[in-house]
Amino acid sequence: MMKRRVWILSVFALLTGLAFFTAAGDVAPGTVKQIVPGVWFREGEIQTLGHCNNAIIEMKDYLIVVDANFPSGARLAMEAARKVSQKPVKYVFDTHHHGDHAYGNPLWTQAGATTLAYKGVTEEMQRYEPKRWQQTAKERKDVAELGLATAEPPKQTFDTSPFIIKDDTREVRFYFFGWAHTRGDGFVYLPREKVLCSGDAAVNGPYNYAGDGNIGNWPKVLASAQKLDVVHVLPGHGGPGGKEVLEGQSRFMSELYRAVESQVRQGKKLDDIVKKEGDKLVSTSIRLPDNVKNWVGDDLPTQVRDAYEEITQHRPIGDLPH
Ligand SMILES: [Zn+2]
Ligand SMILES: [Zn+2]
């Protein structure tokens, strides 16, 4: 027993040693990693600061940043951009309207960049703001400090997909494939480098908020993304990966939908499948297969509730009052 413990400790020490030596190349919250020449990924501090990830894309004369982040995350992304290149940030692409991706917009505008998004991002802001901005300002100093009454919509929008920006060195395509995480989900794709930034339509870990989403349609949106020739997936949250991030996220949504649907068919009510303590959903009887466990976290009971409402009310959960 003792021997076994010593062995485990030595292996642990060896692994931590290895982790130390490879740390420079690894990605962790707050670090920046080059994915391919001229494309960097900054992993956001989701757990501690609520930040999303950022990608920095180098063009011939300027940079494109993917996601404005929260104001405090915007400052960190600006710092990262200055470190990797002397070129100015010309465009900042909001993958969707959520605060952790778009509330930093005013900072980028002040810095001389043009915020850009699919038109659905502006429409979502019209739907949910200024309520969410004002609520967030009560909880986050970086938002309150801006002294603004509401979120700043992207300065430039497009409504035909893909919208393409290119120069001699690179082509960047901005896609809208439909309603998954929000009605404004934008993807950024570099066809030559086979890099895809997926926003929160595909995250790498248990970071999905489905409340503004369309769970039934989600896998169809990802199926469009999966048709692209992709090697690197840079998600809105969690570490970078490959196509398996798209596959896993899609499978998670399908399995969630299917599991809840089967309970509904058996005549189960919401109270039969999720347990509440006060207003909080604390657990669920729904079990999803092991191959999607990377996406299963504390929010599962809420996601089950969202799927239940979507299925029983025959409307996307994001289209129901919330
Ligand atoms: Zn989001
Ligand atoms: Zn997010």
Short mmCIF file of C-alpha atoms and ligand atoms in Angstrom, two decimals:
data_model
loop_
_atom_site.label_atom_id
_atom_site.label_comp_id
_atom_site.label_asym_id
_atom_site.label_seq_id
_atom_site.Cartn_x
_atom_site.Cartn_y
_atom_site.Cartn_z
CA MET A 1 0.00 0.00 0.00
CA MET A 2 2.73 2.35 1.11
CA LYS A 3 4.92 1.34 -1.78
CA ARG A 4 2.12 1.97 -4.20
CA ARG A 5 1.62 5.45 -2.77
CA VAL A 6 5.33 6.24 -3.18
CA TRP A 7 5.12 5.04 -6.75
CA ILE A 8 2.10 7.21 -7.42
CA LEU A 9 3.86 10.20 -5.85
CA SER A 10 6.94 9.65 -8.01
CA VAL A 11 4.84 9.45 -11.14
CA PHE A 12 3.04 12.59 -10.04
CA ALA A 13 6.38 14.34 -9.46
CA LEU A 14 7.57 13.19 -12.86
CA LEU A 15 4.41 14.43 -14.53
CA THR A 16 4.52 17.80 -12.79
CA GLY A 17 8.17 18.05 -13.79
CA LEU A 18 7.23 17.37 -17.39
CA ALA A 19 4.38 19.87 -17.10
CA PHE A 20 6.88 22.45 -15.91
CA PHE A 21 9.19 21.86 -18.84
CA THR A 22 6.46 21.94 -21.44
CA ALA A 23 4.60 24.85 -19.84
CA ALA A 24 5.94 27.40 -22.32
CA GLY A 25 4.30 25.62 -25.22
CA ASP A 26 1.10 24.71 -23.45
CA VAL A 27 -2.00 26.81 -23.21
CA ALA A 28 -3.53 27.76 -19.91
CA PRO A 29 -5.77 30.63 -18.83
CA GLY A 30 -3.93 33.91 -19.30
CA THR A 31 -1.35 32.55 -21.74
CA VAL A 32 -0.83 33.19 -25.43
CA LYS A 33 0.16 30.50 -27.89
CA GLN A 34 0.96 30.67 -31.58
CA ILE A 35 -1.28 28.19 -33.42
CA VAL A 36 0.18 28.67 -36.91
CA PRO A 37 2.51 31.47 -38.06
CA GLY A 38 0.64 34.77 -37.58
CA VAL A 39 -2.28 33.32 -35.64
CA TRP A 40 -2.28 33.37 -31.84
CA PHE A 41 -4.68 32.06 -29.24
CA ARG A 42 -5.11 33.69 -25.86
CA GLU A 43 -6.93 31.48 -23.42
CA GLY A 44 -9.29 33.58 -21.30
CA GLU A 45 -9.51 33.41 -17.52
CA ILE A 46 -13.00 31.90 -17.49
CA GLN A 47 -12.94 30.57 -13.93
CA THR A 48 -11.47 33.64 -12.23
CA LEU A 49 -12.46 36.62 -14.40
CA GLY A 50 -15.18 35.28 -16.69
CA HIS A 51 -13.13 36.09 -19.77
CA CYS A 52 -13.56 34.41 -23.13
CA ASN A 53 -10.71 33.28 -25.35
CA ASN A 54 -9.26 35.54 -28.03
CA ALA A 55 -7.60 34.84 -31.34
CA ILE A 56 -5.21 37.32 -32.91
CA ILE A 57 -4.83 37.09 -36.68
CA GLU A 58 -2.02 38.92 -38.45
CA MET A 59 -2.76 40.44 -41.83
CA LYS A 60 -0.25 42.29 -44.03
CA ASP A 61 -0.75 45.70 -42.41
CA TYR A 62 -2.93 45.09 -39.39
CA LEU A 63 -4.40 42.59 -36.92
CA ILE A 64 -7.86 41.09 -36.55
CA VAL A 65 -8.88 40.10 -33.02
CA VAL A 66 -11.62 37.55 -32.49
CA ASP A 67 -13.97 38.61 -29.68
CA ALA A 68 -14.01 41.90 -27.79
CA ASN A 69 -14.15 40.06 -24.44
CA PHE A 70 -15.29 41.79 -21.25
CA PRO A 71 -13.59 45.20 -20.76
CA SER A 72 -10.93 43.69 -18.46
CA GLY A 73 -10.36 40.89 -20.98
CA ALA A 74 -10.19 43.44 -23.81
CA ARG A 75 -7.29 45.16 -22.06
CA LEU A 76 -5.46 41.86 -21.69
CA ALA A 77 -6.11 40.96 -25.34
CA MET A 78 -4.79 44.39 -26.40
CA GLU A 79 -1.66 43.77 -24.36
CA ALA A 80 -1.27 40.34 -25.98
CA ALA A 81 -1.69 41.86 -29.44
CA ARG A 82 1.01 44.44 -28.71
CA LYS A 83 3.35 41.68 -27.58
CA VAL A 84 2.98 39.53 -30.68
CA SER A 85 2.99 42.29 -33.30
CA GLN A 86 3.54 46.01 -33.79
CA LYS A 87 0.66 46.20 -36.28
CA PRO A 88 -2.52 47.95 -35.16
CA VAL A 89 -5.76 46.07 -34.47
CA LYS A 90 -8.08 47.06 -37.32
CA TYR A 91 -11.03 44.72 -36.77
CA VAL A 92 -12.50 43.05 -33.71
CA PHE A 93 -15.00 40.33 -34.51
CA ASP A 94 -17.75 39.63 -31.97
CA THR A 95 -18.69 35.94 -32.28
CA HIS A 96 -21.95 36.77 -30.44
CA HIS A 97 -23.60 39.33 -28.18
CA HIS A 98 -22.80 37.88 -24.73
CA GLY A 99 -20.98 40.20 -22.36
CA ASP A 100 -17.89 38.02 -22.13
CA HIS A 101 -17.51 38.38 -25.92
CA ALA A 102 -18.88 41.84 -26.73
CA TYR A 103 -18.97 44.14 -23.68
CA GLY A 104 -15.40 45.21 -24.41
CA ASN A 105 -16.53 46.78 -27.71
CA PRO A 106 -16.30 50.41 -26.50
CA LEU A 107 -12.64 49.92 -25.55
CA TRP A 108 -11.70 48.63 -28.99
CA THR A 109 -13.60 51.51 -30.62
CA GLN A 110 -11.69 53.98 -28.45
CA ALA A 111 -8.46 52.28 -29.48
CA GLY A 112 -9.29 52.89 -33.15
CA ALA A 113 -10.49 49.42 -34.17
CA THR A 114 -13.74 48.61 -35.97
CA THR A 115 -15.97 46.12 -34.19
CA LEU A 116 -17.53 43.71 -36.66
CA ALA A 117 -20.17 40.97 -36.48
CA TYR A 118 -22.95 39.14 -38.19
CA LYS A 119 -26.08 41.33 -38.04
CA GLY A 120 -27.72 38.84 -35.64
CA VAL A 121 -25.37 40.12 -32.91
CA THR A 122 -26.87 43.61 -33.10
CA GLU A 123 -30.38 42.13 -33.19
CA GLU A 124 -29.67 40.06 -30.08
CA MET A 125 -28.43 43.20 -28.30
CA GLN A 126 -31.66 44.95 -29.26
CA ARG A 127 -33.56 42.03 -27.73
CA TYR A 128 -31.69 41.76 -24.43
CA GLU A 129 -30.19 45.18 -23.75
CA PRO A 130 -29.92 47.43 -21.80
CA LYS A 131 -31.22 45.01 -19.16
CA ARG A 132 -28.23 42.66 -19.19
CA TRP A 133 -25.66 45.43 -19.38
CA GLN A 134 -27.17 47.13 -16.36
CA GLN A 135 -27.36 43.87 -14.43
CA THR A 136 -23.75 43.04 -15.30
CA ALA A 137 -22.61 46.53 -14.26
CA LYS A 138 -23.88 45.72 -10.77
CA GLU A 139 -21.70 42.62 -10.67
CA ARG A 140 -18.59 43.65 -12.61
CA LYS A 141 -16.41 46.65 -11.89
CA ASP A 142 -14.88 46.68 -15.37
CA VAL A 143 -18.33 47.10 -16.95
CA ALA A 144 -19.55 49.63 -14.34
CA GLU A 145 -16.40 51.73 -14.74
CA LEU A 146 -17.17 52.46 -18.39
CA GLY A 147 -20.09 54.57 -17.16
CA LEU A 148 -22.28 53.59 -20.10
CA ALA A 149 -26.02 52.92 -20.09
CA THR A 150 -25.90 49.93 -22.41
CA ALA A 151 -23.79 47.66 -24.59
CA GLU A 152 -22.15 49.06 -27.71
CA PRO A 153 -23.30 47.16 -30.80
CA PRO A 154 -20.71 46.20 -33.42
CA LYS A 155 -19.91 49.20 -35.64
CA GLN A 156 -19.98 47.14 -38.82
CA THR A 157 -22.23 44.19 -39.62
CA PHE A 158 -22.73 41.83 -42.53
CA ASP A 159 -25.77 39.82 -43.54
CA THR A 160 -24.47 37.54 -46.27
CA SER A 161 -22.29 34.63 -45.24
CA PRO A 162 -19.38 34.33 -45.71
CA PHE A 163 -18.15 37.89 -45.37
CA ILE A 164 -14.54 37.86 -46.56
CA ILE A 165 -11.55 40.02 -45.69
CA LYS A 166 -8.34 39.28 -47.56
CA ASP A 167 -5.01 40.70 -48.58
CA ASP A 168 -1.81 39.34 -50.15
CA THR A 169 -0.97 37.34 -47.06
CA ARG A 170 -4.22 35.86 -45.77
CA GLU A 171 -7.90 35.25 -46.32
CA VAL A 172 -10.35 35.40 -43.43
CA ARG A 173 -13.94 34.25 -43.82
CA PHE A 174 -16.70 35.15 -41.40
CA TYR A 175 -19.57 32.69 -41.46
CA PHE A 176 -23.06 32.52 -40.06
CA PHE A 177 -24.46 28.97 -40.15
CA GLY A 178 -27.69 29.47 -38.20
CA TRP A 179 -28.92 29.59 -34.63
CA ALA A 180 -27.01 27.45 -32.13
CA HIS A 181 -25.74 29.27 -28.98
CA THR A 182 -27.39 32.57 -30.07
CA ARG A 183 -29.11 33.98 -33.13
CA GLY A 184 -25.89 35.80 -34.00
CA ASP A 185 -23.26 33.03 -33.86
CA GLY A 186 -20.33 33.93 -36.08
CA PHE A 187 -17.45 31.64 -37.05
CA VAL A 188 -14.05 32.85 -38.25
CA TYR A 189 -12.32 30.59 -40.75
CA LEU A 190 -8.88 30.76 -42.31
CA PRO A 191 -9.08 28.44 -45.33
CA ARG A 192 -5.35 28.30 -46.04
CA GLU A 193 -4.32 27.67 -42.43
CA LYS A 194 -7.39 25.50 -41.69
CA VAL A 195 -8.10 27.39 -38.47
CA LEU A 196 -11.65 27.83 -37.19
CA CYS A 197 -12.71 30.13 -34.33
CA SER A 198 -16.04 28.77 -33.14
CA GLY A 199 -17.14 31.21 -30.42
CA ASP A 200 -19.49 29.55 -27.95
CA ALA A 201 -21.20 27.50 -30.66
CA ALA A 202 -18.42 25.02 -29.84
CA VAL A 203 -16.52 25.26 -26.57
CA ASN A 204 -13.97 22.87 -25.15
CA GLY A 205 -15.33 21.96 -21.73
CA PRO A 206 -18.50 22.37 -19.64
CA TYR A 207 -19.03 26.04 -20.54
CA ASN A 208 -22.29 26.00 -22.46
CA TYR A 209 -25.08 28.37 -21.64
CA ALA A 210 -28.06 27.27 -23.71
CA GLY A 211 -30.59 29.87 -22.51
CA ASP A 212 -30.41 32.06 -25.64
CA GLY A 213 -29.94 29.04 -27.85
CA ASN A 214 -31.66 26.58 -30.11
CA ILE A 215 -30.65 23.16 -28.81
CA GLY A 216 -32.46 21.21 -31.53
CA ASN A 217 -30.77 23.21 -34.28
CA TRP A 218 -27.33 23.35 -32.64
CA PRO A 219 -25.92 20.15 -34.21
CA LYS A 220 -27.08 21.33 -37.66
CA VAL A 221 -25.07 24.53 -37.27
CA LEU A 222 -22.02 22.55 -36.22
CA ALA A 223 -22.55 20.17 -39.15
CA SER A 224 -22.01 23.15 -41.46
CA ALA A 225 -18.84 24.07 -39.59
CA GLN A 226 -17.69 20.44 -39.76
CA LYS A 227 -17.88 20.57 -43.56
CA LEU A 228 -15.01 23.06 -43.58
CA ASP A 229 -11.49 21.73 -43.91
CA VAL A 230 -10.32 22.32 -40.34
CA VAL A 231 -7.21 21.32 -38.39
CA HIS A 232 -7.28 23.81 -35.51
CA VAL A 233 -10.41 24.72 -33.58
CA LEU A 234 -10.11 27.78 -31.35
CA PRO A 235 -13.21 27.70 -29.13
CA GLY A 236 -14.84 30.55 -27.20
CA HIS A 237 -13.91 28.85 -23.91
CA GLY A 238 -11.51 26.06 -22.99
CA GLY A 239 -8.29 25.06 -24.67
CA PRO A 240 -7.63 24.84 -28.40
CA GLY A 241 -8.16 21.55 -30.17
CA GLY A 242 -9.01 19.93 -33.46
CA LYS A 243 -12.19 18.81 -35.18
CA GLU A 244 -13.04 16.65 -32.17
CA VAL A 245 -14.15 19.83 -30.37
CA LEU A 246 -16.86 20.37 -33.01
CA GLU A 247 -17.84 16.71 -32.99
CA GLY A 248 -17.98 16.47 -29.20
CA GLN A 249 -19.95 19.69 -28.79
CA SER A 250 -22.41 18.58 -31.43
CA ARG A 251 -22.78 15.14 -29.88
CA PHE A 252 -23.34 16.69 -26.43
CA MET A 253 -26.25 18.74 -27.77
CA SER A 254 -27.75 15.77 -29.64
CA GLU A 255 -27.42 13.47 -26.63
CA LEU A 256 -28.90 16.08 -24.30
CA TYR A 257 -31.85 16.63 -26.63
CA ARG A 258 -32.38 12.92 -27.19
CA ALA A 259 -32.20 12.01 -23.49
CA VAL A 260 -34.69 14.68 -22.48
CA GLU A 261 -36.99 13.89 -25.40
CA SER A 262 -37.12 10.26 -24.35
CA GLN A 263 -38.16 11.27 -20.81
CA VAL A 264 -40.85 13.58 -22.22
CA ARG A 265 -42.19 10.70 -24.36
CA GLN A 266 -42.43 8.58 -21.22
CA GLY A 267 -44.67 11.26 -19.74
CA LYS A 268 -42.06 12.62 -17.29
CA LYS A 269 -42.52 16.12 -15.92
CA LEU A 270 -39.68 18.57 -15.33
CA ASP A 271 -39.76 17.89 -11.58
CA ASP A 272 -39.19 14.20 -12.33
CA ILE A 273 -35.88 14.84 -14.08
CA VAL A 274 -34.36 17.86 -12.29
CA LYS A 275 -34.14 18.54 -8.59
CA LYS A 276 -34.58 22.08 -7.28
CA GLU A 277 -33.41 23.68 -4.07
CA GLY A 278 -35.23 26.99 -3.84
CA ASP A 279 -34.79 28.57 -7.26
CA LYS A 280 -31.63 26.64 -7.99
CA LEU A 281 -31.50 23.51 -10.09
CA VAL A 282 -29.08 21.26 -8.26
CA SER A 283 -29.17 17.87 -9.94
CA THR A 284 -30.68 15.81 -12.71
CA SER A 285 -31.48 12.16 -13.26
CA ILE A 286 -30.36 12.52 -16.90
CA ARG A 287 -27.08 10.71 -17.62
CA LEU A 288 -25.20 11.41 -20.83
CA PRO A 289 -22.73 9.02 -22.45
CA ASP A 290 -19.08 9.07 -21.48
CA ASN A 291 -17.95 10.34 -24.87
CA VAL A 292 -19.50 13.75 -24.10
CA LYS A 293 -18.34 14.04 -20.51
CA ASN A 294 -15.90 16.84 -21.43
CA TRP A 295 -19.00 19.02 -21.89
CA VAL A 296 -20.90 17.89 -18.79
CA GLY A 297 -20.58 20.14 -15.74
CA ASP A 298 -22.54 21.87 -13.00
CA ASP A 299 -24.88 23.46 -15.54
CA LEU A 300 -26.29 20.14 -16.72
CA PRO A 301 -29.53 20.46 -14.68
CA THR A 302 -30.10 23.91 -16.24
CA GLN A 303 -29.35 22.58 -19.71
CA VAL A 304 -31.80 19.71 -19.09
CA ARG A 305 -34.45 22.23 -18.04
CA ASP A 306 -33.75 24.31 -21.20
CA ALA A 307 -34.04 21.22 -23.42
CA TYR A 308 -37.24 20.19 -21.62
CA GLU A 309 -38.86 23.60 -22.21
CA GLU A 310 -37.74 23.65 -25.83
CA ILE A 311 -39.17 20.18 -26.50
CA THR A 312 -42.45 20.58 -24.64
CA GLN A 313 -43.18 24.11 -25.91
CA HIS A 314 -42.08 23.35 -29.48
CA ARG A 315 -39.95 26.48 -29.69
CA PRO A 316 -36.21 27.16 -29.38
CA ILE A 317 -35.39 27.80 -25.74
CA GLY A 318 -34.00 31.23 -26.71
CA ASP A 319 -37.37 32.13 -28.18
CA LEU A 320 -39.20 31.51 -24.89
CA PRO A 321 -39.47 34.31 -22.33
CA HIS A 322 -36.30 34.37 -20.23
ZN ZN B 1 -21.90 32.95 -24.99
ZN ZN B 2 -18.77 32.91 -23.63
#
